[in-house]
């Protein structure tokens, strides 16, 4: 249901550092709060993407555009299909139908590494720090177009030494920004959960991405680090990157997003600026699960959600996990 | 006492001879697969079989010079790696494990089948193809040399020299690859494929390269073994050898350049030492034959290797050279 | 040097040689190669060939000997056939008649070249000699007991029967074999599903079942049925002990999947050779069942023991399915296989369920081993030789699903048997493994598996 755009809160912030943010936010100000609405300058466009797991629809998005240079928050209850959508957009999963593009380029048939090379990088809900590589090696992996990564050229150090040195310098700069420079020679596996999240983000930045997709960047991070992480996410926008992130904490979402997309049971059920979302009935219903107009009863909806969740969790578990169950359950199943 | 010395020198000879070189080369290849890239190749014996029969068949059946045979063996190993990798490298790690085991078994069964006898010699195998290689030795192949109580023929010495040179060269190759950005990507794949993908690395291509490289090194091991023995037989390349090579690798320390070399040498020394020692104890009557017959000793070695492999992984997964802290970070 | 003992073992005496075209050491004689097409139609107790390829024997220390067994699937063992052995200079070195189990042996004065002649007139009417004729040249090495094989055929699968009958016969054999694989692999699959472990030592559970039953049956003189039941329980206990002694502690330690897999390989290697030391390298049959004749059912013929094997397998597998579907523990097993954490958080005692899965897997594997020992005979590495086909079945059906393992195993079993229509039977095993690889290319998730989601 369309609602009247309300005056933005950002109009008072006029200092120079906020300029890019203002661009995206200003651009989005005139956009109606409708599902699938066209954005003035979309970086990512999704069309008719569906993905089912054994009869359960995990994702079914008719049309979605992501504004360039803005921070778009993706929220929704458990099993809403947020992570699945992320996987589809980055080539980690193949949809049953649909197309999507980045900068007008179709991404449908590309594999994950090809998507990444185009400048769309992602992080993972369960942090994927490369445990037995040092922090610095983790960073260097992010650099693109490395000559020494070819099999035969790797054997001739002269070919890649110079580039390696330049990359190392850049990596150290980034590490310093993320306050990880002191740890550069530690194995990434020894870092704390929050530090891993930071490392993963910094590593993604090594590739000079155009779009950064963060899957629950704040999950499991201690509160002291949350602010620093938030600051870094905002920095990305200042540098002109497009950020899409999945998050549960509504305070965080309200704080940093320019635009919020709400998903439930695989569909986009609302989108609009953060302040519009808490008033949206569909959103409230999706979270609270009670609405007399809804096609499903509470029980049915719960059931569908639980099934989807189980299905997804099962699929995740199939994807090779540790022999022990030392990962706490709440980190495994999709939130 | 003299038996004890015999056991030691016997062990030394095994730990330095072509048998050890065979396992070391298998393990160097597995180190590329398992240690650095995280690929579970459990069919390394199949690669070795191709390396061995490449030489044997070329020389005996096709009358080609032995070095052409070596090249043919290498080419066959590359082909096998591509064939195995194509369907499985996109799948979960354990699929590669199952397929490589199956492939090694297929190769052995086909090579020993009656239908293949015309080429491979079937269960009898082939022999008499290493004369040209032995003739290349800068010293007399037939003479006996005594070194530190061990007795070598000139041919064996020549093979050991060539074999250890091969070990050195392949290890050098692996070392220079692993310190390069290529090695970094490969190690990243070992840690987490998806992370490597999300950073724009073509994981499939890297895995394939690693699979080919390790397989080729393994096939060289087979070549050395065939040249050392002077005959080949498909049953020499049973998959138990793959597991022995794994034991050697983990004993020495995976993802360490010196790991497979140290592990292979020590393992072969221990196995031969135990073999000679136990047989001596039986013949002296110290171990009653009713308890353990000399033929059982051969089996007992495999029991010890199996138990050793388990114990290593549980109690010292880092092996001799590894860093326990590092290994403990392994979440696979 | 690690191979030497194996070669000795393989090339040595095979105490009850089966009649196969594979003859160690004589494989390159001309008559041998020429017989290949016939091989397909060869009698060889149909099933035995899968493993005949690998049949081990043990080197016998003293005295040279030639020996063999005359038997076809329809006639059963052939008694009273005269075998004459002459030395190279034409002198008769010995003579023997086959006994009730079709076996014969002739002691020789020393190593050397001998000619072994079978008196074709003694053979039953429907049994014919292969293209190799009625003589065999053998070279007996010092101290060796040299097996000699006359390629007998009785027209069961070749001759007049024709294509359709042969296919049906192979289908039935395949069904029996597939059910047997299924029995062994359901446990393997459930263990994978509940713990993530790819258990390479599962093959030893199969062997242990068969070997325990053999000791009870032959050494202790129990009827095979009771020996089997007891071995089944022992198999369950061994399976449970596996979990308690090794895998549960390793899970507690947080051992990685790959490390666990390699541990299971070590365990498999150790157990296999312990069994060899205890049981020996010979293949030994159960008492009382080895001399059955195949009964003709029109389209196909089966021995009673093969029929029993099919019936037992079907009943047990149905029971297992009912248990998975209906009982509390069965549902808990499926729940744990589905999602361990979800199961744990809904109050299921995961460790107990896994222990039960191991016991069940051990019992089923033991039963599979006993049935395998019944149709072939008991050997120290019988399970290991079945392992790859078990994996093929499990992978084919979709890793970790019990029903998938069942269907996959049936497909593998039937495929392996029927493939002998096209490929020589000594490499029919290869067909099953190739099928595995092909399926992985086409449908990596297996028949019943679902697509794997990443991320």
Coordinates of C-alpha atoms in Angstrom, one line a residue, chain B residues 120-294:
Chain B
X120 CA 49.5 -54.7 -19.7
X121 CA 50.4 -58.4 -19.2
X122 CA 47.3 -58.9 -17.0
X123 CA 48.0 -60.3 -13.6
X124 CA 51.5 -61.2 -14.6
X125 CA 52.4 -57.7 -15.5
X126 CA 55.4 -56.7 -17.6
X127 CA 59.1 -56.8 -17.0
X128 CA 62.5 -56.1 -18.7
X129 CA 62.1 -52.5 -19.5
X130 CA 64.6 -50.7 -17.4
X131 CA 67.8 -51.9 -19.1
X132 CA 68.2 -48.6 -21.0
X133 CA 67.7 -46.6 -17.9
X134 CA 70.2 -48.6 -15.9
X135 CA 72.7 -48.3 -18.8
X136 CA 72.7 -44.6 -18.3
X137 CA 74.3 -44.9 -14.9
X138 CA 77.7 -43.3 -14.8
X139 CA 79.0 -46.4 -13.0
X140 CA 78.7 -50.1 -13.4
X141 CA 75.1 -51.2 -12.8
X142 CA 76.0 -54.7 -11.8
X143 CA 78.6 -53.9 -9.2
X144 CA 77.9 -54.0 -5.5
X145 CA 78.7 -51.0 -3.3
X146 CA 78.7 -51.0 0.5
X147 CA 77.7 -47.8 2.2
X148 CA 77.4 -47.6 5.9
X149 CA 76.6 -51.3 6.2
X150 CA 74.0 -51.1 3.5
X151 CA 74.5 -52.9 0.3
X152 CA 73.5 -51.4 -3.0
X153 CA 73.9 -52.5 -6.6
X154 CA 75.1 -49.8 -9.0
X155 CA 71.6 -49.8 -10.6
X156 CA 69.9 -49.2 -7.3
X157 CA 72.3 -46.4 -6.5
X158 CA 71.7 -44.8 -9.8
X159 CA 67.9 -45.0 -9.3
X160 CA 68.2 -43.6 -5.8
X161 CA 70.2 -40.7 -7.2
X162 CA 67.7 -40.0 -9.9
X163 CA 64.8 -40.6 -7.6
X164 CA 65.9 -38.2 -4.9
X165 CA 66.8 -35.6 -7.5
X166 CA 63.2 -35.9 -8.7
X167 CA 62.0 -35.5 -5.1
X168 CA 64.2 -32.4 -4.7
X169 CA 63.0 -30.9 -8.0
X170 CA 59.3 -31.5 -7.4
X171 CA 59.6 -30.2 -3.8
X172 CA 61.3 -27.1 -5.1
X173 CA 58.5 -26.7 -7.6
X174 CA 55.9 -27.0 -4.9
X175 CA 57.8 -24.7 -2.6
X176 CA 58.1 -21.9 -5.2
X177 CA 54.4 -22.3 -6.1
X178 CA 53.2 -22.2 -2.5
X179 CA 55.0 -19.0 -1.6
X180 CA 53.5 -17.3 -4.6
X181 CA 50.1 -15.7 -4.9
X182 CA 49.0 -18.9 -6.6
X183 CA 49.8 -20.9 -3.5
X184 CA 47.9 -18.3 -1.4
X185 CA 44.7 -18.8 -3.5
X186 CA 45.1 -22.6 -3.3
X187 CA 45.4 -22.4 0.5
X188 CA 42.4 -20.1 0.7
X189 CA 40.4 -22.8 -1.2
X190 CA 41.5 -25.3 1.4
X191 CA 40.2 -23.1 4.1
X192 CA 36.9 -22.0 2.5
X193 CA 36.0 -22.4 -1.1
X194 CA 33.1 -20.0 -0.9
X195 CA 35.2 -17.3 0.6
X196 CA 37.7 -17.7 -2.3
X197 CA 34.9 -17.5 -4.8
X198 CA 33.5 -14.4 -3.2
X199 CA 36.9 -12.8 -3.7
X200 CA 36.8 -13.5 -7.5
X201 CA 39.0 -16.6 -7.6
X202 CA 38.1 -19.3 -10.1
X203 CA 38.1 -22.1 -7.6
X204 CA 37.4 -24.8 -10.1
X205 CA 40.4 -23.9 -12.3
X206 CA 42.7 -23.8 -9.3
X207 CA 41.5 -27.1 -8.0
X208 CA 42.0 -28.6 -11.4
X209 CA 45.5 -27.3 -11.6
X210 CA 46.4 -28.6 -8.2
X211 CA 44.8 -32.0 -9.0
X212 CA 46.9 -32.3 -12.2
X213 CA 50.1 -31.2 -10.5
X214 CA 49.8 -33.6 -7.6
X215 CA 48.7 -36.4 -9.8
X216 CA 51.7 -35.9 -12.1
X217 CA 54.0 -36.0 -9.2
X218 CA 52.4 -39.2 -8.0
X219 CA 52.8 -40.8 -11.4
X220 CA 56.5 -40.0 -11.3
X221 CA 56.5 -42.0 -8.1
X222 CA 55.1 -45.0 -10.0
X223 CA 57.7 -44.6 -12.7
X224 CA 60.5 -44.6 -10.2
X225 CA 59.1 -47.7 -8.6
X226 CA 58.7 -49.5 -11.9
X227 CA 62.2 -48.7 -12.9
X228 CA 63.5 -49.7 -9.5
X229 CA 61.8 -53.1 -9.5
X230 CA 62.3 -53.7 -13.2
X231 CA 58.8 -55.1 -13.5
X232 CA 55.3 -53.9 -13.1
X233 CA 52.1 -55.6 -12.0
X234 CA 48.8 -53.9 -11.5
X235 CA 48.5 -55.4 -8.0
X236 CA 51.6 -53.5 -6.9
X237 CA 49.5 -50.4 -7.2
X238 CA 46.7 -51.2 -4.8
X239 CA 45.1 -48.4 -3.1
X240 CA 46.6 -49.4 0.3
X241 CA 49.6 -47.5 -1.0
X242 CA 47.6 -44.3 -1.2
X243 CA 46.8 -44.7 2.5
X244 CA 50.4 -45.4 3.3
X245 CA 51.4 -42.3 1.5
X246 CA 48.8 -40.4 3.5
X247 CA 50.3 -41.8 6.7
X248 CA 53.7 -40.7 5.5
X249 CA 52.4 -37.2 4.8
X250 CA 50.6 -36.8 8.1
X251 CA 53.5 -38.3 10.0
X252 CA 55.9 -35.7 8.5
X253 CA 53.4 -32.9 8.6
X254 CA 50.9 -31.8 5.9
X255 CA 51.3 -28.5 4.2
X256 CA 55.0 -28.5 4.9
X257 CA 57.6 -28.9 2.2
X258 CA 59.7 -31.3 4.2
X259 CA 56.7 -33.2 5.6
X260 CA 56.3 -35.8 2.9
X261 CA 60.1 -36.4 2.5
X262 CA 60.7 -36.8 6.2
X263 CA 57.5 -38.8 6.7
X264 CA 58.1 -41.1 3.8
X265 CA 61.6 -41.9 4.9
X266 CA 60.8 -42.4 8.5
X267 CA 57.7 -44.5 7.8
X268 CA 59.6 -46.8 5.4
X269 CA 62.4 -47.2 7.9
X270 CA 60.0 -48.1 10.7
X271 CA 58.0 -50.5 8.5
X272 CA 61.1 -52.3 7.3
X273 CA 62.7 -52.2 10.7
X274 CA 59.6 -53.8 12.3
X275 CA 59.4 -56.3 9.5
X276 CA 63.0 -57.5 9.8
X277 CA 63.0 -57.2 13.6
X278 CA 59.8 -59.2 14.1
X279 CA 60.9 -61.9 11.7
X280 CA 64.2 -62.2 13.5
X281 CA 62.4 -62.4 16.8
X282 CA 60.2 -65.2 15.5
X283 CA 63.1 -67.2 14.0
X284 CA 65.0 -66.8 17.3
X285 CA 61.9 -68.2 19.1
X286 CA 61.5 -65.1 21.2
X287 CA 58.0 -64.7 19.7
X288 CA 56.4 -68.2 19.5
X289 CA 55.4 -69.0 16.0
X290 CA 52.0 -70.2 17.2
X291 CA 51.3 -66.6 18.2
X292 CA 52.7 -64.9 15.1
X293 CA 53.9 -66.6 11.9
X294 CA 56.4 -64.9 9.5

